[in-house]
Coordinates of N, CA and C in Angstrom, one line a residue:
M246 N 27.1 0.1 5.1 CA 26.5 0.8 3.9 C 25.0 0.6 4.0
N247 N 24.6 1.1 3.2 CA 23.4 0.7 2.8 C 23.6 1.9 1.0
C248 N 22.6 0.5 0.5 CA 23.1 0.3 -1.0 C 21.4 0.4 -2.2
A249 N 21.5 1.0 -3.2 CA 19.8 1.0 -3.9 C 20.5 0.4 -4.9
L250 N 19.9 -0.7 -5.1 CA 19.2 -1.2 -6.5 C 18.1 -0.5 -7.0
I251 N 18.2 0.2 -8.2 CA 17.3 0.8 -9.1 C 17.3 -0.2 -10.7
F252 N 15.9 -1.1 -10.7 CA 15.7 -1.1 -11.7 C 15.3 -0.6 -13.3
A253 N 16.2 -0.6 -13.9 CA 15.0 0.3 -15.1 C 15.5 -0.3 -16.2
G254 N 15.3 -2.0 -16.3 CA 15.0 -2.4 -17.4 C 14.3 -3.0 -18.5
G255 N 13.2 -2.1 -18.4 CA 11.4 -2.2 -19.1 C 11.8 -1.8 -20.1
T256 N 10.3 -2.1 -21.0 CA 10.8 -1.5 -22.1 C 9.7 -0.7 -22.6
G257 N 8.6 -0.7 -21.0 CA 7.5 0.6 -21.4 C 6.0 0.3 -22.3
Q258 N 6.0 -1.1 -22.5 CA 4.4 -1.2 -23.7 C 3.2 -0.9 -23.6
R259 N 3.6 -0.3 -21.9 CA 1.6 -0.1 -21.7 C 2.1 1.7 -21.7
M260 N 2.9 2.3 -22.2 CA 2.9 4.0 -21.8 C 2.4 4.5 -24.2
N261 N 2.4 3.0 -24.2 CA 2.7 3.4 -26.2 C 3.4 4.8 -26.9
T262 N 4.9 4.6 -25.9 CA 5.9 5.1 -26.6 C 7.0 4.9 -27.9
K263 N 7.0 5.0 -29.1 CA 7.4 4.4 -29.6 C 8.7 5.5 -29.7
T264 N 9.0 6.7 -28.9 CA 10.5 6.4 -29.0 C 11.8 6.9 -28.0
R265 N 11.0 6.3 -26.8 CA 12.3 5.6 -25.6 C 11.3 5.3 -24.7
P266 N 11.8 3.9 -23.8 CA 11.6 3.7 -22.6 C 10.7 4.5 -21.8
K267 N 10.1 4.2 -21.3 CA 9.0 5.0 -20.2 C 10.0 5.8 -19.0
Q268 N 11.1 5.1 -18.8 CA 11.7 4.9 -17.8 C 12.8 6.0 -18.0
F269 N 13.0 6.8 -19.8 CA 14.3 7.8 -20.0 C 12.7 9.2 -20.5
L270 N 11.8 8.8 -20.1 CA 11.1 10.2 -20.8 C 10.7 10.9 -20.1
E271 N 11.3 12.5 -20.6 CA 11.7 14.0 -19.2 C 10.7 14.4 -19.3
L272 N 10.4 14.6 -18.4 CA 9.5 15.7 -17.5 C 10.7 17.1 -17.2
H273 N 10.2 18.2 -18.0 CA 11.6 19.6 -17.4 C 12.5 19.3 -18.2
G274 N 12.7 18.4 -19.0 CA 14.5 18.5 -19.3 C 14.7 17.1 -18.6
K275 N 13.9 16.2 -17.8 CA 14.5 16.0 -17.3 C 14.3 14.0 -17.2
P276 N 14.5 12.9 -17.6 CA 14.0 11.8 -17.8 C 13.6 11.0 -16.2
I277 N 12.6 10.4 -16.3 CA 12.0 10.0 -15.2 C 13.1 8.8 -14.3
I278 N 14.4 8.6 -14.8 CA 15.2 7.6 -13.6 C 15.9 8.3 -13.2
I279 N 16.0 9.8 -13.5 CA 17.1 10.6 -12.8 C 16.6 11.1 -11.8
Y280 N 15.1 11.2 -12.2 CA 14.2 12.0 -11.4 C 14.6 11.2 -9.6
T281 N 13.9 9.8 -9.8 CA 14.4 8.6 -9.0 C 15.8 8.1 -8.7
I282 N 16.8 8.3 -9.8 CA 18.2 8.1 -8.6 C 18.2 9.1 -7.8
E283 N 18.1 10.6 -8.4 CA 18.1 11.5 -7.1 C 17.3 11.6 -5.6
V284 N 16.3 10.4 -5.5 CA 16.0 10.4 -3.8 C 17.4 9.7 -3.1
F285 N 18.0 9.0 -3.9 CA 18.7 8.1 -2.8 C 19.9 9.1 -2.9
E286 N 20.0 9.6 -4.0 CA 21.4 10.2 -3.8 C 21.1 11.5 -3.3
N287 N 20.4 11.9 -3.4 CA 20.2 13.0 -2.1 C 19.4 12.9 -0.1
H288 N 20.1 11.3 0.0 CA 19.3 10.9 1.5 C 20.9 10.3 1.9
P289 N 21.0 11.7 2.9 CA 22.4 11.1 3.7 C 22.9 10.1 4.0
D290 N 21.5 8.4 3.8 CA 22.0 7.3 4.7 C 22.5 6.1 3.3
I291 N 22.5 6.9 1.7 CA 22.6 6.1 1.2 C 24.2 6.0 1.2
D292 N 24.8 4.6 0.1 CA 26.1 5.2 -0.3 C 26.9 4.7 -1.1
A293 N 25.7 3.7 -1.9 CA 26.0 3.6 -2.7 C 25.1 3.2 -3.8
I294 N 25.0 3.3 -5.5 CA 23.6 3.0 -6.2 C 23.9 2.4 -7.1
V295 N 23.8 0.8 -7.7 CA 23.5 0.5 -8.3 C 22.5 0.7 -9.8
V296 N 22.6 0.5 -10.9 CA 21.4 0.6 -11.7 C 21.2 -0.1 -12.8
V297 N 20.3 -0.9 -13.0 CA 20.1 -2.0 -13.6 C 19.5 -1.5 -15.5
C298 N 20.0 -1.5 -16.4 CA 19.5 -0.5 -17.0 C 19.4 -1.4 -18.8
L299 N 18.8 -0.7 -19.2 CA 19.0 -1.8 -21.0 C 19.5 -1.1 -21.5
E300 N 20.5 -2.5 -22.0 CA 22.3 -2.0 -22.3 C 22.0 -1.1 -23.5
D301 N 21.2 -1.2 -24.5 CA 21.6 -0.1 -25.5 C 21.4 1.2 -24.9
W302 N 20.7 0.8 -23.8 CA 20.8 2.8 -23.4 C 21.6 3.2 -22.5
I303 N 22.6 2.4 -21.8 CA 23.4 2.4 -20.6 C 23.9 3.7 -21.2
P304 N 24.4 4.0 -22.7 CA 25.4 5.4 -22.5 C 25.0 6.4 -22.5
F305 N 23.3 6.3 -23.3 CA 22.3 7.6 -22.7 C 22.3 7.8 -21.5
L306 N 22.1 7.2 -20.2 CA 21.7 7.3 -18.5 C 23.4 7.3 -18.3
R307 N 24.5 6.8 -18.7 CA 25.7 7.4 -18.1 C 26.1 8.9 -18.9
K308 N 25.7 9.4 -19.4 CA 26.2 11.1 -20.6 C 24.9 11.7 -19.1
K309 N 23.1 11.1 -18.9 CA 22.5 11.9 -17.9 C 23.3 12.1 -16.3
L310 N 24.0 11.1 -16.2 CA 24.4 10.9 -14.9 C 24.7 12.3 -14.1
V311 N 26.1 12.1 -15.4 CA 27.0 13.4 -15.5 C 26.9 14.9 -15.5
H312 N 25.3 15.0 -16.7 CA 24.9 15.9 -16.9 C 24.3 16.8 -15.1
H313 N 24.1 15.8 -14.4 CA 22.9 15.9 -13.5 C 23.5 15.9 -12.0
D314 N 24.8 15.4 -12.0 CA 25.6 15.3 -10.9 C 25.4 14.6 -9.8
I315 N 25.6 13.7 -11.0 CA 24.8 12.1 -9.6 C 26.2 11.6 -9.2
A316 N 26.4 11.4 -8.1 CA 28.4 11.2 -7.9 C 27.9 9.5 -7.2
K317 N 26.3 9.3 -6.1 CA 26.5 8.1 -6.5 C 26.5 6.6 -6.7
V318 N 25.7 7.1 -7.6 CA 25.3 5.4 -8.5 C 27.3 4.6 -9.4
V319 N 27.9 3.8 -8.4 CA 28.9 2.7 -8.7 C 28.9 1.9 -10.3
D320 N 27.9 1.6 -10.6 CA 28.4 1.0 -11.9 C 26.8 1.1 -11.9
V321 N 26.7 0.6 -13.7 CA 24.7 0.4 -14.5 C 25.4 -0.8 -15.1
V322 N 24.3 -1.7 -15.3 CA 24.5 -2.5 -15.3 C 23.8 -2.9 -16.6
P323 N 23.8 -3.7 -17.4 CA 23.3 -4.7 -17.9 C 22.0 -5.3 -17.5
G324 N 20.8 -5.5 -17.9 CA 19.5 -5.8 -17.6 C 19.5 -7.6 -18.2
G325 N 19.2 -8.5 -17.5 CA 18.7 -10.0 -18.4 C 17.0 -10.0 -19.0
A326 N 17.3 -11.2 -18.6 CA 15.8 -11.9 -20.1 C 14.4 -11.6 -19.0
T327 N 14.8 -11.8 -17.4 CA 13.9 -11.7 -16.6 C 14.0 -10.5 -15.7
G328 N 12.8 -10.0 -14.9 CA 12.8 -9.4 -13.7 C 14.3 -9.7 -12.7
Q329 N 14.1 -10.9 -12.5 CA 14.3 -11.6 -11.5 C 16.0 -11.8 -11.9
E330 N 16.0 -12.0 -13.6 CA 17.9 -11.4 -13.6 C 18.5 -10.3 -13.9
S331 N 17.7 -9.7 -13.9 CA 18.4 -8.4 -13.9 C 18.3 -7.6 -12.5
I332 N 17.2 -8.1 -11.8 CA 18.1 -7.6 -10.3 C 19.4 -8.5 -9.8
R333 N 19.4 -9.7 -10.2 CA 20.5 -10.3 -10.0 C 21.8 -10.1 -11.0
H334 N 21.2 -9.2 -11.9 CA 23.1 -8.7 -12.3 C 22.9 -7.4 -11.4
G335 N 21.7 -7.2 -11.0 CA 21.9 -5.5 -10.2 C 23.4 -5.8 -9.1
I336 N 22.8 -7.4 -8.2 CA 22.9 -7.7 -6.8 C 24.2 -8.2 -6.8
D337 N 24.4 -8.2 -7.8 CA 26.5 -8.9 -8.3 C 27.1 -8.1 -8.2
A338 N 27.1 -7.4 -9.6 CA 26.9 -5.3 -9.2 C 27.8 -4.6 -7.9
L339 N 27.2 -4.8 -7.2 CA 26.3 -4.1 -5.8 C 27.8 -5.3 -4.7
L340 N 28.0 -6.4 -4.7 CA 28.9 -7.4 -4.1 C 30.1 -6.9 -4.5
L341 N 30.2 -6.7 -6.3 CA 31.8 -6.0 -6.7 C 32.0 -4.9 -6.1
N342 N 31.3 -4.1 -5.7 CA 31.8 -2.9 -4.8 C 30.9 -2.3 -3.9
G343 N 30.9 -3.4 -3.0 CA 30.4 -3.0 -1.3 C 30.5 -4.2 -0.8
D344 N 30.2 -4.6 0.8 CA 30.1 -4.5 1.7 C 28.9 -5.9 1.1
E345 N 28.9 -7.4 1.4 CA 27.2 -8.1 1.6 C 26.8 -8.0 2.7
N346 N 27.1 -7.5 4.0 CA 26.9 -7.1 4.7 C 25.6 -5.8 4.7
A347 N 25.8 -5.2 3.5 CA 25.0 -4.2 3.4 C 24.0 -4.5 3.5
T348 N 22.8 -3.1 3.7 CA 20.9 -3.6 2.9 C 20.8 -2.5 2.2
V349 N 19.8 -3.3 1.5 CA 20.3 -3.1 -0.4 C 18.1 -2.8 -0.6
L350 N 18.2 -1.9 -0.8 CA 17.1 -1.3 -1.3 C 16.8 -1.4 -2.8
V351 N 16.2 -2.6 -3.2 CA 15.5 -2.2 -4.5 C 14.0 -1.3 -5.1
H352 N 14.6 -1.1 -6.0 CA 13.6 0.0 -6.3 C 13.3 0.6 -7.8
D353 N 12.4 0.3 -8.1 CA 11.5 0.3 -9.4 C 12.3 2.0 -10.2
G354 N 13.1 1.8 -10.8 CA 13.4 2.9 -11.8 C 11.9 3.8 -12.4
V355 N 11.0 3.4 -12.3 CA 10.2 4.4 -12.4 C 9.2 4.5 -11.6
R356 N 9.3 4.8 -10.6 CA 8.9 5.5 -8.8 C 9.3 6.4 -8.3
P357 N 9.7 7.8 -9.8 CA 10.0 9.0 -8.7 C 9.5 9.6 -7.7
L358 N 8.8 8.9 -7.3 CA 8.0 10.5 -6.3 C 8.5 9.3 -4.4
L359 N 8.9 8.2 -4.7 CA 9.6 8.3 -3.2 C 9.8 9.1 -2.7
R360 N 9.4 9.3 -1.0 CA 9.3 10.0 -0.2 C 11.1 10.0 0.7
S361 N 12.0 10.6 1.2 CA 13.0 10.1 2.1 C 12.8 9.7 2.8
E362 N 11.5 9.9 3.4 CA 11.3 9.4 4.9 C 10.7 8.1 4.6
T363 N 10.7 7.4 3.5 CA 10.1 5.9 3.3 C 11.8 5.2 3.5
I364 N 12.4 6.0 2.4 CA 14.0 5.5 2.7 C 14.9 4.8 3.9
T365 N 13.7 6.2 5.0 CA 15.3 6.6 5.9 C 14.2 4.8 6.7
E366 N 12.9 5.3 6.7 CA 12.1 3.6 8.0 C 12.7 1.9 7.3
C367 N 12.6 2.4 6.2 CA 13.0 0.8 5.0 C 13.7 0.6 5.8
I368 N 15.4 1.6 6.4 CA 16.8 1.0 6.1 C 17.1 1.0 7.8
Q369 N 15.9 1.6 8.4 CA 15.6 1.0 10.5 C 15.2 -0.1 10.2
S370 N 14.3 0.0 9.5 CA 13.6 -1.6 9.6 C 14.7 -2.9 9.5
V371 N 15.2 -2.8 8.2 CA 16.0 -4.3 7.9 C 17.3 -3.9 9.2
E372 N 17.9 -2.3 9.9 CA 18.0 -3.5 11.0 C 18.3 -3.6 11.7
E373 N 16.6 -3.4 12.3 CA 15.6 -3.9 13.6 C 15.2 -5.2 13.1
R374 N 14.8 -5.5 11.7 CA 14.0 -6.6 11.8 C 14.3 -7.9 10.7
G375 N 15.5 -7.7 9.6 CA 16.3 -8.0 8.6 C 15.5 -8.2 7.0
S376 N 14.3 -7.0 7.3 CA 13.5 -6.9 5.8 C 12.9 -5.6 6.0
A377 N 12.6 -4.7 4.6 CA 11.2 -3.7 4.4 C 11.0 -4.0 3.7
I378 N 9.1 -4.1 3.7 CA 8.6 -4.1 2.5 C 7.8 -2.3 2.5
T379 N 7.7 -2.2 1.3 CA 6.9 -1.1 1.9 C 5.6 -1.0 0.8
V380 N 4.6 -0.6 1.5 CA 3.7 -0.7 1.2 C 2.1 0.4 1.2
T381 N 0.7 0.1 1.0 CA -0.1 1.4 1.2 C -1.0 0.4 1.3
P382 N -2.4 1.3 2.3 CA -3.1 0.6 2.6 C -3.9 0.3 1.3
A383 N -5.1 -0.7 0.9 CA -5.9 -1.1 -0.2 C -6.5 -0.1 -0.5
I384 N -7.4 1.1 -0.8 CA -8.5 1.4 -0.9 C -9.6 1.6 -1.3
E385 N -9.8 0.1 -2.2 CA -10.7 -0.5 -2.9 C -10.6 -2.0 -2.2
T386 N -12.7 -2.1 -3.0 CA -12.4 -3.7 -2.1 C -11.9 -4.9 -2.5
I387 N -11.2 -5.8 -2.5 CA -9.9 -6.8 -2.7 C -11.2 -7.9 -3.3
V388 N -11.0 -8.2 -4.0 CA -12.3 -9.8 -4.7 C -11.2 -11.2 -5.3
Q389 N -11.5 -11.9 -4.5 CA -11.0 -13.1 -5.7 C -12.8 -13.7 -6.5
E390 N -12.2 -14.6 -7.7 CA -12.5 -14.7 -8.8 C -12.8 -15.9 -9.1
S391 N -13.5 -16.4 -9.7 CA -13.1 -18.0 -10.4 C -14.6 -18.3 -11.7
D392 N -13.9 -17.7 -12.5 CA -15.0 -18.1 -14.3 C -15.8 -17.2 -14.2
G393 N -14.9 -16.3 -13.5 CA -16.2 -14.7 -13.6 C -16.9 -14.7 -12.9
M394 N -16.9 -15.7 -11.3 CA -17.7 -14.9 -10.0 C -17.3 -14.9 -9.1
V395 N -17.6 -14.5 -7.9 CA -16.7 -13.6 -6.6 C -16.7 -14.3 -6.1
T396 N -15.5 -15.3 -5.8 CA -15.0 -16.3 -4.4 C -15.1 -16.1 -3.3
N397 N -14.7 -14.9 -2.5 CA -14.5 -14.1 -2.1 C -14.2 -12.9 -1.6
V398 N -14.8 -11.7 -0.8 CA -14.6 -10.8 -0.8 C -13.9 -10.6 0.3
I399 N -12.2 -9.6 0.5 CA -11.8 -9.6 0.7 C -11.7 -8.8 2.2
E400 N -11.2 -8.8 3.4 CA -11.9 -7.8 4.1 C -10.8 -6.8 4.1
R401 N -11.4 -4.8 3.2 CA -9.9 -4.4 2.8 C -8.9 -3.9 4.0
Q402 N -9.4 -3.7 5.3 CA -8.7 -3.6 7.0 C -7.2 -4.1 6.1
A403 N -8.1 -5.7 6.1 CA -5.8 -6.8 6.2 C -5.6 -6.1 5.1
C404 N -5.7 -5.3 4.0 CA -5.1 -5.4 2.4 C -4.4 -3.9 2.6
R405 N -2.5 -4.8 1.8 CA -1.9 -3.7 1.8 C -1.4 -3.7 0.2
M406 N -1.4 -2.9 -0.6 CA -1.0 -2.8 -2.3 C 1.1 -2.7 -2.2
A407 N 1.6 -4.0 -2.5 CA 2.9 -3.5 -1.7 C 3.5 -2.7 -3.5
K408 N 4.2 -2.0 -2.8 CA 5.2 -1.1 -3.4 C 6.6 -1.3 -3.4
A409 N 7.2 -0.1 -3.6 CA 9.6 -0.7 -3.6 C 8.7 0.8 -3.0
P410 N 10.4 1.0 -2.4 CA 11.7 -0.5 -2.0 C 11.0 -1.4 -1.2
Q411 N 11.6 -2.8 -1.7 CA 12.0 -3.9 -1.0 C 13.3 -4.1 -0.5
C412 N 13.4 -4.1 1.2 CA 14.7 -3.8 1.3 C 14.8 -4.9 2.1
F413 N 16.3 -5.6 2.1 CA 16.7 -7.0 2.9 C 18.5 -7.0 3.2
R414 N 19.0 -7.1 3.5 CA 20.5 -7.9 3.7 C 21.1 -8.6 2.5
L415 N 22.0 -7.7 1.7 CA 22.8 -7.6 1.0 C 22.5 -9.1 0.5
R416 N 23.8 -10.2 1.5 CA 24.2 -11.2 1.9 C 22.7 -12.1 1.2
E417 N 21.7 -12.0 2.0 CA 20.6 -13.5 2.1 C 20.2 -12.3 1.2
L418 N 20.1 -11.7 0.3 CA 18.8 -11.9 -1.3 C 19.7 -12.1 -2.4
A419 N 21.1 -12.2 -1.8 CA 22.4 -13.0 -3.0 C 22.2 -14.1 -2.3
E420 N 21.9 -14.7 -1.7 CA 22.1 -16.4 -1.7 C 20.5 -17.0 -1.9
A421 N 19.2 -16.3 -1.6 CA 18.5 -16.5 -1.9 C 17.5 -16.2 -4.2
H422 N 19.0 -15.6 -4.4 CA 18.6 -16.0 -5.6 C 19.4 -17.1 -6.4
R423 N 20.9 -17.3 -5.4 CA 21.2 -17.9 -6.1 C 20.8 -19.5 -5.7
Q424 N 19.2 -20.1 -5.0 CA 19.3 -20.7 -4.7 C 18.2 -21.2 -5.4
A425 N 17.5 -20.1 -5.3 CA 15.9 -19.8 -7.0 C 16.4 -20.8 -8.4
E426 N 17.9 -20.0 -8.5 CA 18.3 -20.3 -10.0 C 19.1 -22.2 -9.7
A427 N 19.5 -22.0 -8.6 CA 20.1 -24.3 -8.3 C 18.4 -24.6 -8.8
D428 N 17.0 -24.2 -7.8 CA 16.2 -24.6 -7.6 C 15.3 -24.5 -9.6
G429 N 16.1 -24.2 -10.7 CA 15.2 -24.0 -11.3 C 14.6 -22.6 -11.8
L430 N 14.1 -21.4 -10.2 CA 13.1 -21.3 -10.8 C 12.8 -19.6 -11.1
F431 N 12.3 -18.9 -11.7 CA 13.0 -18.1 -12.9 C 11.4 -17.0 -13.0
D432 N 11.2 -17.0 -11.9 CA 9.0 -16.2 -12.7 C 9.1 -15.5 -11.1
F433 N 9.4 -15.1 -10.1 CA 9.5 -14.7 -9.0 C 8.8 -13.2 -9.7
I434 N 7.6 -12.6 -9.1 CA 7.3 -11.6 -9.2 C 8.6 -10.3 -8.8
D435 N 8.7 -10.6 -7.8 CA 9.8 -9.3 -6.6 C 10.6 -10.7 -6.0
S436 N 11.4 -9.7 -5.6 CA 11.6 -9.7 -3.9 C 11.1 -10.3 -2.8
A437 N 10.0 -9.3 -2.6 CA 9.3 -9.8 -1.7 C 8.6 -11.4 -1.3
S438 N 8.1 -11.4 -3.1 CA 8.1 -13.2 -2.8 C 8.9 -14.3 -3.3
M439 N 9.8 -13.8 -3.2 CA 10.8 -15.0 -3.5 C 11.4 -15.3 -1.9
M440 N 11.6 -13.9 -1.4 CA 12.1 -14.5 -0.4 C 11.3 -15.2 1.0
R441 N 10.0 -14.8 1.0 CA 9.0 -15.1 1.6 C 8.7 -16.9 1.4
Y442 N 9.1 -17.1 -0.1 CA 9.4 -18.5 -0.6 C 10.4 -19.0 0.2
Y443 N 11.6 -18.6 0.8 CA 12.5 -19.3 0.8 C 12.4 -18.9 3.0
G444 N 11.2 -18.5 2.8 CA 11.3 -18.4 4.7 C 11.4 -17.1 5.2
H445 N 12.2 -16.4 4.4 CA 12.4 -15.2 5.5 C 10.7 -14.2 5.5
N446 N 10.8 -13.6 7.0 CA 9.8 -13.3 7.8 C 10.1 -11.2 6.4
L447 N 8.4 -10.9 6.9 CA 8.3 -9.8 5.7 C 7.4 -8.7 6.6
Y448 N 9.0 -7.6 6.9 CA 7.5 -6.8 7.3 C 7.4 -5.0 6.3
T449 N 6.8 -5.1 7.4 CA 6.2 -3.8 6.1 C 6.1 -2.2 6.5
V450 N 6.6 -1.7 5.9 CA 6.2 -0.1 6.4 C 5.9 0.7 5.2
E451 N 4.6 1.3 6.0 CA 3.5 2.1 5.0 C 4.3 3.6 4.4
G452 N 4.2 3.5 3.4 CA 4.5 4.2 2.1 C 3.8 5.5 1.7
S453 N 3.6 7.1 1.0 CA 3.1 7.4 0.7 C 2.4 7.0 -0.8
P454 N 1.0 7.4 -0.9 CA 0.2 6.8 -1.5 C 0.6 7.5 -3.0
E455 N 1.8 8.8 -3.3 CA 2.0 9.2 -4.6 C 3.7 8.4 -4.6
N456 N 3.9 7.1 -3.9 CA 4.6 6.6 -4.4 C 4.6 4.9 -5.5
I457 N 3.6 6.6 -6.7 CA 3.0 5.8 -8.1 C 4.3 5.5 -8.2
K458 N 4.0 4.5 -10.4 CA 4.7 3.3 -10.2 C 4.5 4.0 -12.0
I459 N 5.0 5.0 -12.9 CA 4.7 5.2 -13.9 C 4.6 4.1 -14.9
T460 N 3.7 3.7 -15.5 CA 3.1 3.0 -16.6 C 2.2 3.3 -16.9
T461 N 1.5 3.8 -17.4 CA 0.9 4.0 -18.2 C 0.7 5.9 -18.4
P462 N 0.4 6.8 -19.8 CA 0.3 7.5 -19.4 C -1.0 8.5 -19.0
S463 N -1.1 8.4 -18.0 CA -1.9 8.3 -16.9 C -0.9 7.9 -15.8
D464 N -0.4 7.8 -15.7 CA 0.5 8.1 -14.6 C 1.9 8.7 -14.7
F465 N 1.6 9.1 -15.8 CA 2.9 10.1 -16.5 C 2.2 11.6 -16.1
Y466 N 0.9 11.9 -16.5 CA 0.2 13.3 -15.9 C 0.2 13.2 -14.4
I467 N 0.2 12.6 -13.7 CA 0.1 12.1 -11.8 C 1.4 12.8 -12.1
F468 N 2.3 11.9 -12.2 CA 3.5 12.2 -11.8 C 4.1 14.1 -12.1
R469 N 4.0 14.7 -13.4 CA 3.3 15.6 -13.9 C 3.2 16.5 -13.0
A470 N 1.6 16.6 -12.5 CA 1.2 17.7 -11.7 C 1.8 17.9 -10.4
F471 N 2.6 16.4 -9.9 CA 2.8 15.9 -8.1 C 4.7 17.0 -8.8
V472 N 4.9 16.8 -9.4 CA 6.3 17.8 -10.2 C 6.2 19.1 -9.5
D473 N 5.1 19.8 -10.4 CA 4.7 21.3 -10.4 C 4.3 21.6 -9.2
A474 N 3.4 20.5 -8.8 CA 2.8 20.9 -7.7 C 3.9 21.5 -6.2
R475 N 5.0 21.0 -6.9 CA 6.3 20.6 -5.4 C 7.3 21.9 -6.0
E476 N 6.8 22.3 -7.0 CA 7.9 23.7 -7.6 C 6.7 24.8 -7.6
N477 N 6.4 25.1 -7.5 CA 4.8 26.0 -7.3 C 5.3 26.5 -5.4
S478 N 5.1 25.3 -4.8 CA 5.5 25.5 -3.7 C 6.8 26.2 -2.9
Q479 N 7.4 25.4 -3.2 CA 8.9 27.0 -3.7 C 9.1 27.5 -4.1
I480 N 8.1 28.5 -5.2 CA 7.8 29.9 -5.5 C 6.9 30.6 -4.8
F481 N 6.5 29.7 -5.0 CA 5.3 30.6 -3.8 C 5.2 30.4 -2.6
G482 N 6.2 29.9 -2.0 CA 6.0 29.4 -0.1 C 4.9 28.4 -0.1
L483 N 4.1 27.7 -1.2 CA 2.2 27.2 -0.6 C 2.8 26.0 0.5

């Protein structure tokens, strides 16, 4: 069994929108979060989807799921005080709705340009190696600094940018969350950081550069350009 845990609990302060959270901004009448969910909905190897959502927006999201004929979402649950707590809520919902030995793909709700091929490769990596962290090559020089002075220039060829989905066996990710709570650790930046802290090997899957996280207005314009280009290619056969 393969499950998607889509995290859409942020308020989007960097988007500078006062009307709605960034995951519910619409392009061509469809919210960003629905574009994201549809990638997993349309993948033949995804069996179930859980969405972690801002509690006040759950009724709105449920209406949109019906409107857009989304069938694989088995639950929509409220987020927590932190990203880590929100993902834990999603894990709990998956455990209630599925198999603890399932593969879980943890994905940002505002990464709607994920390719189906990346999902396939991530599932294969978890089956063969136990994990899959989607990455893209670093395209700019990475430096370390202290007090405004560069202390190290890291070889670009050795660097990768961590993206999503980040994928594991559901049971192992649930165990890591329980251990983190028992240890009083509540500030892991993502699932990869937590799993590495608890001794799990992390294996990479190279994804597409277009798999951007829509955080700022400029990201939204890039997203719109990609969607329009895809629609034009269908219309004009480009």
